[in-house]
Amino acid sequence: MLAALPNPQGVSVCPRRARWQLDLLLLALECVDLHASELMLQVLRELQLQGMIPNRVVFWQIRCTNPFRQVTQRTPLPLAETKALTAVVVQVARRQTAILRHLLLVLDQLQAQNLPPETYAPLAAYLDRFRRNFRKRMNLQRSSLFLYKNHQALNELGLKLLAQLLLCAGTKGMERLWFSLFDGEVS
Amino acid sequence: MLLQRQYSLPNCTLRIEGLSGQAGAEQLDIVTCCEWEIIGQNQRIKGGKDFLVALLNSVPAAAQTWLSGVKLRRSPQYPIQVEIAAANQVSLHIPRKLLQTSPEENSESPTNDEAGETLEVHLTWLQLADLVEALDQFCSDSQTLPTLIPTFHSLPRRAIAPAVPLRKQLMPLGIGAASLAAMAAIFFHFPVPERRPPREEALPPTPEAVTPAPAPTTPNPPNP
């Protein structure tokens, strides 16, 4: 499965923006479904990636390569592990497609009636979990994340991630996500 | 034999009509008509092969750029312009020359541009995701245009706008140069200070010089 993802030319490790993007998508998946973290480990077992990521501690360490986390580590993320994270995002998003579609459909209906997203309880629960997890895990003192001290900006980010996850869950979602990670990085 | 393919998703249906290159074959090789139906808006947009190719070029590329979150240095030169905004709003600007429908048929739902040469279609994120998925399914279908292979590529570095705009990068340099020029202009009008030779003044006598040195005491000769 990972063989469908070619190594980009001139890039040997995962770029900074890609690490941020992958961790953010995984965070959104965890907020959509409370059992998503277990599902991620199950997907790793199904894809036989246990040799690369044997347990949840290593998985957490890999996610901590996101430079905007409060607990971050400066070790580079190899492309093989980036592919594993991409596969996990896509596989978990595919299993949550029904929830993602439902939340986005409700969002459309609420917008048509000029109602805020928090009007619908499941959407409000997702946004609440996303805001809390984001503020708990990310370093809001970084200048790039000053924007997300605002409640509304964080809500918009959470809703955008729902649509991006749906794009990743499509037929060619894995390739699309993989190549998007290296936009602006190849020469 | 006229062949028809339909890719149905909850918010979008893509119908492709065409012919087979070989008699009696089920493989669609020549596209004659492409119809895109947006379910939520009851809107049908019909075009030919050029419309289909334009959709294939512009929509997946815009979706990938939105997924990566980068800003392009200049908007892509595709026939169909896709703008994905933050608040669940997507707009497509489709040139009317690509469409087969007459303007009267679409006069109710779509809004015409000032020039009247493009059809503006408003979508939501969900409808955009369904359109991208329909196009992906179409590209992956081995019975429809088998020579059409979906290709992905990452955008090169030169296509991306810098995170900090050039104007902002040059601002400290400009402020520094301007302040240097202003200070140089001010100090230009000041007279050049004359060099004064240092005055030679008699140094006050030091206490060591005033007080006479104690006379050396001669040791008394030892008494016998």
Short mmCIF file of C-alpha atoms in Angstrom, two decimals:
data_model
loop_
_atom_site.label_atom_id
_atom_site.label_comp_id
_atom_site.label_asym_id
_atom_site.label_seq_id
_atom_site.Cartn_x
_atom_site.Cartn_y
_atom_site.Cartn_z
CA MET A 1 0.00 0.00 0.00
CA LEU A 2 2.80 2.39 0.88
CA ALA A 3 4.54 1.52 -2.39
CA ALA A 4 2.01 3.72 -4.20
CA LEU A 5 3.59 6.73 -2.53
CA PRO A 6 6.82 7.68 -4.29
CA ASN A 7 9.60 9.53 -2.54
CA PRO A 8 9.64 13.16 -3.67
CA GLN A 9 12.74 14.37 -5.44
CA GLY A 10 15.19 16.34 -3.37
CA VAL A 11 13.42 15.65 -0.07
CA SER A 12 14.93 13.19 2.40
CA VAL A 13 12.92 13.88 5.55
CA CYS A 14 9.41 15.02 6.27
CA PRO A 15 9.11 18.82 5.95
CA ARG A 16 8.01 20.96 8.88
CA ARG A 17 4.62 21.90 7.42
CA ALA A 18 3.83 18.26 6.62
CA ARG A 19 4.50 17.19 10.23
CA TRP A 20 2.14 19.90 11.44
CA GLN A 21 -0.52 18.95 8.90
CA LEU A 22 -0.42 15.22 9.66
CA ASP A 23 -0.61 15.74 13.40
CA LEU A 24 -3.51 18.13 12.95
CA LEU A 25 -5.45 15.63 10.83
CA LEU A 26 -4.84 12.91 13.42
CA LEU A 27 -6.00 15.28 16.14
CA ALA A 28 -9.22 15.99 14.24
CA LEU A 29 -9.82 12.26 13.79
CA GLU A 30 -9.42 11.73 17.52
CA CYS A 31 -11.99 14.44 18.15
CA VAL A 32 -14.50 13.03 15.66
CA ASP A 33 -14.41 9.60 17.29
CA LEU A 34 -13.34 8.94 20.85
CA HIS A 35 -12.08 5.47 19.91
CA ALA A 36 -9.98 6.75 17.03
CA SER A 37 -6.69 6.43 18.90
CA GLU A 38 -7.31 2.69 19.33
CA LEU A 39 -8.39 2.50 15.71
CA MET A 40 -5.09 4.07 14.63
CA LEU A 41 -3.12 1.35 16.40
CA GLN A 42 -5.39 -1.28 14.89
CA VAL A 43 -4.78 0.16 11.43
CA LEU A 44 -1.03 -0.01 12.04
CA ARG A 45 -1.40 -3.71 12.89
CA GLU A 46 -3.56 -4.34 9.82
CA LEU A 47 -1.07 -2.62 7.54
CA GLN A 48 1.73 -4.61 9.16
CA LEU A 49 3.57 -1.49 10.17
CA GLN A 50 4.32 -2.74 13.67
CA GLY A 51 7.98 -3.08 12.82
CA MET A 52 8.10 0.67 12.26
CA ILE A 53 5.65 1.77 14.95
CA PRO A 54 5.41 -1.04 17.51
CA ASN A 55 3.35 0.68 20.20
CA ARG A 56 1.50 3.82 21.18
CA VAL A 57 4.57 5.36 22.80
CA VAL A 58 6.52 5.31 19.54
CA PHE A 59 3.41 6.57 17.74
CA TRP A 60 3.21 9.46 20.19
CA GLN A 61 6.92 10.19 19.79
CA ILE A 62 6.48 10.34 16.02
CA ARG A 63 3.56 12.72 16.39
CA CYS A 64 5.68 14.86 18.70
CA THR A 65 7.91 15.75 15.77
CA ASN A 66 5.23 18.34 15.05
CA PRO A 67 7.15 21.55 15.78
CA PHE A 68 4.11 23.34 17.21
CA ARG A 69 3.42 20.87 20.01
CA GLN A 70 4.10 21.77 23.59
CA VAL A 71 6.13 18.59 23.94
CA THR A 72 8.10 18.54 20.73
CA GLN A 73 11.27 16.84 19.70
CA ARG A 74 13.69 17.99 17.07
CA THR A 75 14.49 14.59 15.60
CA PRO A 76 13.79 14.43 11.86
CA LEU A 77 10.87 12.32 10.66
CA PRO A 78 11.96 9.86 7.95
CA LEU A 79 9.84 9.48 4.83
CA ALA A 80 8.95 5.88 5.69
CA GLU A 81 7.30 6.95 8.92
CA THR A 82 5.62 9.86 7.13
CA LYS A 83 4.07 7.34 4.76
CA ALA A 84 2.87 5.30 7.72
CA LEU A 85 1.20 8.35 9.26
CA THR A 86 -0.40 9.20 5.90
CA ALA A 87 -1.78 5.68 5.61
CA VAL A 88 -3.18 5.85 9.13
CA VAL A 89 -4.90 9.18 8.43
CA VAL A 90 -6.46 7.87 5.23
CA GLN A 91 -7.57 4.52 6.62
CA VAL A 92 -9.12 5.97 9.76
CA ALA A 93 -10.79 8.75 7.74
CA ARG A 94 -12.29 6.14 5.41
CA ARG A 95 -13.81 4.32 8.36
CA GLN A 96 -15.24 7.56 9.68
CA THR A 97 -16.58 8.74 6.33
CA ALA A 98 -20.19 8.44 7.44
CA ILE A 99 -19.63 10.65 10.50
CA LEU A 100 -17.63 13.17 8.48
CA ARG A 101 -20.31 13.41 5.81
CA HIS A 102 -23.02 13.72 8.39
CA LEU A 103 -21.28 16.55 10.24
CA LEU A 104 -20.56 18.45 7.01
CA LEU A 105 -24.14 17.97 5.81
CA VAL A 106 -25.47 19.37 9.05
CA LEU A 107 -23.03 22.26 8.77
CA ASP A 108 -24.46 23.09 5.33
CA GLN A 109 -27.99 23.01 6.67
CA LEU A 110 -27.12 25.19 9.65
CA GLN A 111 -25.37 27.72 7.44
CA ALA A 112 -28.40 27.82 5.15
CA GLN A 113 -30.46 28.82 8.19
CA ASN A 114 -27.80 31.27 9.48
CA LEU A 115 -27.30 29.22 12.63
CA PRO A 116 -23.94 28.70 14.33
CA PRO A 117 -22.37 25.22 14.20
CA GLU A 118 -22.74 24.78 17.97
CA THR A 119 -26.48 24.55 17.51
CA TYR A 120 -26.19 20.86 16.64
CA ALA A 121 -25.01 18.82 19.61
CA PRO A 122 -22.65 16.33 17.86
CA LEU A 123 -20.99 19.19 15.96
CA ALA A 124 -20.72 21.22 19.16
CA ALA A 125 -19.18 18.21 20.94
CA TYR A 126 -16.63 17.77 18.16
CA LEU A 127 -15.67 21.44 18.21
CA ASP A 128 -15.44 21.47 21.99
CA ARG A 129 -13.16 18.42 22.00
CA PHE A 130 -11.07 19.90 19.20
CA ARG A 131 -10.58 23.20 20.99
CA ARG A 132 -9.68 21.54 24.28
CA ASN A 133 -7.24 19.06 22.72
CA PHE A 134 -5.67 21.71 20.53
CA ARG A 135 -5.06 24.06 23.45
CA LYS A 136 -3.78 21.22 25.61
CA ARG A 137 -1.31 19.86 23.08
CA MET A 138 -0.18 22.78 20.96
CA ASN A 139 2.11 25.58 22.03
CA LEU A 140 -0.05 28.67 21.69
CA GLN A 141 2.90 30.89 22.60
CA ARG A 142 4.32 30.32 19.13
CA SER A 143 3.69 33.33 16.95
CA SER A 144 2.17 31.17 14.21
CA LEU A 145 -0.49 29.92 16.61
CA PHE A 146 -1.42 33.28 18.18
CA LEU A 147 -4.39 33.28 15.84
CA TYR A 148 -5.84 30.18 17.50
CA LYS A 149 -6.21 31.80 20.88
CA ASN A 150 -9.43 33.03 19.36
CA HIS A 151 -12.40 30.71 19.87
CA GLN A 152 -13.85 31.40 16.42
CA ALA A 153 -10.59 30.83 14.55
CA LEU A 154 -10.18 27.46 16.23
CA ASN A 155 -13.73 26.49 15.30
CA GLU A 156 -13.06 27.38 11.65
CA LEU A 157 -9.90 25.28 11.69
CA GLY A 158 -11.80 22.33 13.13
CA LEU A 159 -14.52 22.56 10.48
CA LYS A 160 -11.97 22.89 7.70
CA LEU A 161 -10.23 19.76 8.90
CA LEU A 162 -13.50 17.82 8.61
CA ALA A 163 -13.70 18.65 4.91
CA GLN A 164 -10.01 17.93 4.39
CA LEU A 165 -10.41 14.53 6.03
CA LEU A 166 -13.26 13.77 3.66
CA LEU A 167 -10.98 14.60 0.73
CA CYS A 168 -8.36 12.23 2.18
CA ALA A 169 -10.93 9.45 2.49
CA GLY A 170 -11.69 9.37 -1.23
CA THR A 171 -10.57 6.95 -3.92
CA LYS A 172 -7.32 8.79 -4.56
CA GLY A 173 -7.24 10.47 -1.18
CA MET A 174 -3.99 8.88 -0.09
CA GLU A 175 -2.08 10.05 -3.15
CA ARG A 176 -3.65 13.50 -2.90
CA LEU A 177 -2.67 13.86 0.76
CA TRP A 178 0.83 12.53 0.16
CA PHE A 179 1.62 14.90 -2.70
CA SER A 180 0.03 17.82 -0.89
CA LEU A 181 2.45 17.31 2.01
CA PHE A 182 5.35 18.24 -0.26
CA ASP A 183 3.77 21.23 -1.99
CA GLY A 184 6.41 23.93 -2.14
CA GLU A 185 9.17 21.60 -0.96
CA VAL A 186 10.32 20.06 -4.22
CA SER A 187 12.58 21.97 -6.56
CA MET B 1 -22.97 2.39 -30.01
CA LEU B 2 -23.64 5.18 -27.53
CA LEU B 3 -22.22 4.41 -24.12
CA GLN B 4 -23.04 6.13 -20.88
CA ARG B 5 -21.22 6.11 -17.56
CA GLN B 6 -22.61 7.57 -14.38
CA TYR B 7 -20.73 8.29 -11.15
CA SER B 8 -23.24 9.00 -8.43
CA LEU B 9 -22.49 10.50 -5.06
CA PRO B 10 -24.88 11.98 -2.51
CA ASN B 11 -24.35 15.56 -3.67
CA CYS B 12 -23.08 15.17 -7.18
CA THR B 13 -23.66 13.05 -10.26
CA LEU B 14 -21.29 12.94 -13.18
CA ARG B 15 -22.59 11.49 -16.43
CA ILE B 16 -20.26 10.78 -19.31
CA GLU B 17 -21.58 9.88 -22.74
CA GLY B 18 -19.45 8.72 -25.56
CA LEU B 19 -18.62 6.13 -28.13
CA SER B 20 -16.42 3.13 -28.29
CA GLY B 21 -13.52 3.03 -30.68
CA GLN B 22 -14.27 -0.60 -31.57
CA ALA B 23 -17.62 -1.92 -32.65
CA GLY B 24 -19.40 -3.85 -29.94
CA ALA B 25 -16.89 -3.02 -27.23
CA GLU B 26 -17.97 -1.69 -23.86
CA GLN B 27 -14.98 0.58 -23.49
CA LEU B 28 -15.75 4.28 -23.77
CA ASP B 29 -13.00 5.88 -25.82
CA ILE B 30 -14.54 9.03 -27.26
CA VAL B 31 -16.35 11.49 -25.01
CA THR B 32 -19.22 13.36 -26.62
CA CYS B 33 -21.00 14.80 -23.62
CA CYS B 34 -20.34 15.39 -19.95
CA GLU B 35 -23.06 16.39 -17.53
CA TRP B 36 -22.44 17.45 -13.94
CA GLU B 37 -25.47 17.58 -11.71
CA ILE B 38 -25.28 19.28 -8.32
CA ILE B 39 -27.92 17.52 -6.27
CA GLY B 40 -28.40 20.09 -3.52
CA GLN B 41 -28.99 22.91 -5.99
CA ASN B 42 -30.88 21.01 -8.72
CA GLN B 43 -28.44 22.43 -11.21
CA ARG B 44 -27.12 20.68 -14.30
CA ILE B 45 -24.05 21.82 -16.15
CA LYS B 46 -23.42 20.24 -19.49
CA GLY B 47 -20.41 20.40 -21.70
CA GLY B 48 -18.24 18.49 -24.05
CA LYS B 49 -14.88 16.87 -23.78
CA ASP B 50 -13.19 20.25 -23.22
CA PHE B 51 -15.38 20.87 -20.19
CA LEU B 52 -14.49 17.45 -18.78
CA VAL B 53 -10.77 18.01 -19.34
CA ALA B 54 -10.98 21.45 -17.74
CA LEU B 55 -12.72 19.98 -14.71
CA LEU B 56 -10.08 17.26 -14.44
CA ASN B 57 -7.28 19.79 -14.61
CA SER B 58 -8.56 22.41 -12.25
CA VAL B 59 -10.71 20.84 -9.52
CA PRO B 60 -8.36 18.11 -8.17
CA ALA B 61 -5.42 20.52 -8.32
CA ALA B 62 -7.34 23.14 -6.35
CA ALA B 63 -8.37 20.50 -3.81
CA GLN B 64 -4.74 19.46 -3.35
CA THR B 65 -3.61 23.05 -2.90
CA TRP B 66 -6.34 23.63 -0.34
CA LEU B 67 -5.33 20.44 1.47
CA SER B 68 -1.73 21.58 1.70
CA GLY B 69 -2.72 25.08 2.78
CA VAL B 70 -0.02 26.82 0.76
CA LYS B 71 -0.59 30.07 -1.07
CA LEU B 72 0.29 30.22 -4.72
CA ARG B 73 2.43 32.98 -6.12
CA ARG B 74 -0.05 33.44 -8.95
CA SER B 75 -3.40 31.83 -9.69
CA PRO B 76 -3.17 28.73 -11.90
CA GLN B 77 -3.81 29.26 -15.59
CA TYR B 78 -6.61 26.74 -15.92
CA PRO B 79 -9.80 27.49 -17.88
CA ILE B 80 -11.91 26.87 -14.78
CA GLN B 81 -10.97 29.00 -11.79
CA VAL B 82 -11.68 27.39 -8.43
CA GLU B 83 -11.71 29.44 -5.25
CA ILE B 84 -12.05 27.67 -1.92
CA ALA B 85 -12.87 30.06 0.88
CA ALA B 86 -12.71 29.53 4.61
CA ALA B 87 -16.39 29.63 5.45
CA ASN B 88 -17.60 26.49 3.68
CA GLN B 89 -17.78 28.33 0.37
CA VAL B 90 -16.35 27.24 -2.94
CA SER B 91 -16.85 29.06 -6.20
CA LEU B 92 -16.12 27.83 -9.70
CA HIS B 93 -15.84 30.20 -12.63
CA ILE B 94 -16.55 28.19 -15.77
CA PRO B 95 -16.16 29.84 -19.18
CA ARG B 96 -19.39 29.62 -21.10
CA LYS B 97 -17.58 28.55 -24.23
CA LEU B 98 -16.97 25.19 -22.53
CA LEU B 99 -20.66 24.64 -21.86
CA GLN B 100 -23.35 23.33 -24.12
CA THR B 101 -26.28 24.83 -22.28
CA SER B 102 -27.80 28.08 -23.45
CA PRO B 103 -27.73 31.08 -21.08
CA GLU B 104 -31.51 31.06 -20.82
CA GLU B 105 -31.51 27.60 -19.29
CA ASN B 106 -29.23 28.59 -16.46
CA SER B 107 -30.57 32.05 -15.87
CA GLU B 108 -32.36 31.10 -12.64
CA SER B 109 -29.80 29.51 -10.36
CA PRO B 110 -26.32 30.64 -11.38
CA THR B 111 -25.21 34.23 -11.26
CA ASN B 112 -23.66 35.76 -14.29
CA ASP B 113 -20.43 37.65 -14.14
CA GLU B 114 -20.25 41.20 -15.33
CA ALA B 115 -18.66 40.12 -18.55
CA GLY B 116 -21.20 37.35 -18.99
CA GLU B 117 -18.51 35.03 -20.27
CA THR B 118 -18.23 32.83 -17.22
CA LEU B 119 -20.72 30.87 -15.24
CA GLU B 120 -20.21 31.13 -11.50
CA VAL B 121 -21.17 28.08 -9.51
CA HIS B 122 -21.26 28.13 -5.71
CA LEU B 123 -20.57 24.92 -3.83
CA THR B 124 -20.02 23.83 -0.29
CA TRP B 125 -17.05 21.81 0.95
CA LEU B 126 -19.16 18.66 0.91
CA GLN B 127 -20.22 19.21 -2.70
CA LEU B 128 -16.62 19.90 -3.67
CA ALA B 129 -15.47 16.67 -2.00
CA ASP B 130 -18.16 14.76 -3.91
CA LEU B 131 -17.11 16.35 -7.20
CA VAL B 132 -13.47 15.44 -6.56
CA GLU B 133 -14.49 11.90 -5.66
CA ALA B 134 -16.61 11.56 -8.81
CA LEU B 135 -13.68 12.74 -10.93
CA ASP B 136 -11.36 10.30 -9.14
CA GLN B 137 -13.75 7.42 -9.77
CA PHE B 138 -13.99 8.43 -13.40
CA CYS B 139 -10.21 8.50 -13.75
CA SER B 140 -9.84 5.14 -12.03
CA ASP B 141 -12.47 3.46 -14.23
CA SER B 142 -10.66 1.17 -16.63
CA GLN B 143 -13.71 0.99 -18.92
CA THR B 144 -13.83 4.75 -19.50
CA LEU B 145 -10.99 6.49 -21.27
CA PRO B 146 -8.39 3.91 -20.21
CA THR B 147 -5.61 6.11 -21.49
CA LEU B 148 -6.54 8.71 -18.90
CA ILE B 149 -4.32 8.07 -15.88
CA PRO B 150 -4.62 10.32 -12.86
CA THR B 151 -1.33 11.99 -12.14
CA PHE B 152 -0.33 13.80 -9.00
CA HIS B 153 2.61 16.06 -8.46
CA SER B 154 3.72 18.36 -5.70
CA LEU B 155 3.94 22.05 -6.46
CA PRO B 156 7.51 23.29 -6.94
CA ARG B 157 9.04 25.79 -4.56
CA ARG B 158 8.95 28.62 -7.08
CA ALA B 159 5.17 28.33 -7.43
CA ILE B 160 4.57 29.06 -3.76
CA ALA B 161 4.25 32.55 -2.39
CA PRO B 162 6.72 33.20 0.45
CA ALA B 163 5.26 32.99 3.94
CA VAL B 164 6.46 36.52 4.65
CA PRO B 165 5.77 38.82 1.68
CA LEU B 166 8.68 40.54 0.02
CA ARG B 167 7.37 43.95 1.05
CA LYS B 168 7.46 42.89 4.71
CA GLN B 169 10.92 41.41 4.31
CA LEU B 170 12.27 44.65 2.82
CA MET B 171 10.59 46.92 5.36
CA PRO B 172 13.37 46.79 8.05
CA LEU B 173 15.99 47.43 5.37
CA GLY B 174 14.05 50.44 4.07
CA ILE B 175 13.50 51.88 7.54
CA GLY B 176 17.21 51.51 8.32
CA ALA B 177 18.31 53.16 5.09
CA ALA B 178 15.82 56.01 5.52
CA SER B 179 16.87 56.72 9.10
CA LEU B 180 20.54 56.65 8.08
CA ALA B 181 19.84 59.13 5.29
CA ALA B 182 17.86 61.42 7.61
CA MET B 183 20.58 61.46 10.26
CA ALA B 184 23.24 62.06 7.61
CA ALA B 185 21.24 65.04 6.30
CA ILE B 186 20.90 66.50 9.82
CA PHE B 187 24.55 66.11 10.72
CA PHE B 188 25.59 67.53 7.35
CA HIS B 189 24.45 70.99 8.50
CA PHE B 190 26.32 70.84 11.79
CA PRO B 191 29.75 72.53 11.76
CA VAL B 192 32.68 70.31 11.85
CA PRO B 193 34.15 70.58 15.34
CA GLU B 194 37.58 72.24 15.43
CA ARG B 195 40.35 70.42 16.95
CA ARG B 196 41.83 72.30 19.93
CA PRO B 197 45.32 71.53 21.04
CA PRO B 198 45.42 70.38 24.61
CA ARG B 199 46.46 73.15 27.04
CA GLU B 200 49.67 72.51 28.84
CA GLU B 201 49.14 73.39 32.47
CA ALA B 202 51.58 73.21 35.25
CA LEU B 203 50.82 70.30 37.27
CA PRO B 204 50.31 71.04 40.93
CA PRO B 205 53.19 69.82 42.94
CA THR B 206 52.70 66.50 44.39
CA PRO B 207 52.99 66.09 48.11
CA GLU B 208 56.00 63.96 47.60
CA ALA B 209 57.75 66.88 45.86
CA VAL B 210 56.91 69.40 48.65
CA THR B 211 57.79 67.42 51.64
CA PRO B 212 61.52 67.02 51.88
CA ALA B 213 62.74 63.63 51.90
CA PRO B 214 63.88 62.55 55.28
CA ALA B 215 67.60 62.76 55.67
CA PRO B 216 69.16 59.47 55.68
CA THR B 217 70.09 58.57 59.13
CA THR B 218 73.58 57.62 59.50
CA PRO B 219 74.03 54.74 61.78
CA ASN B 220 75.68 55.63 64.99
CA PRO B 221 79.05 54.17 65.29
CA PRO B 222 79.06 51.47 67.77
CA ASN B 223 80.46 52.48 71.02
CA PRO B 224 83.44 50.55 71.99
#
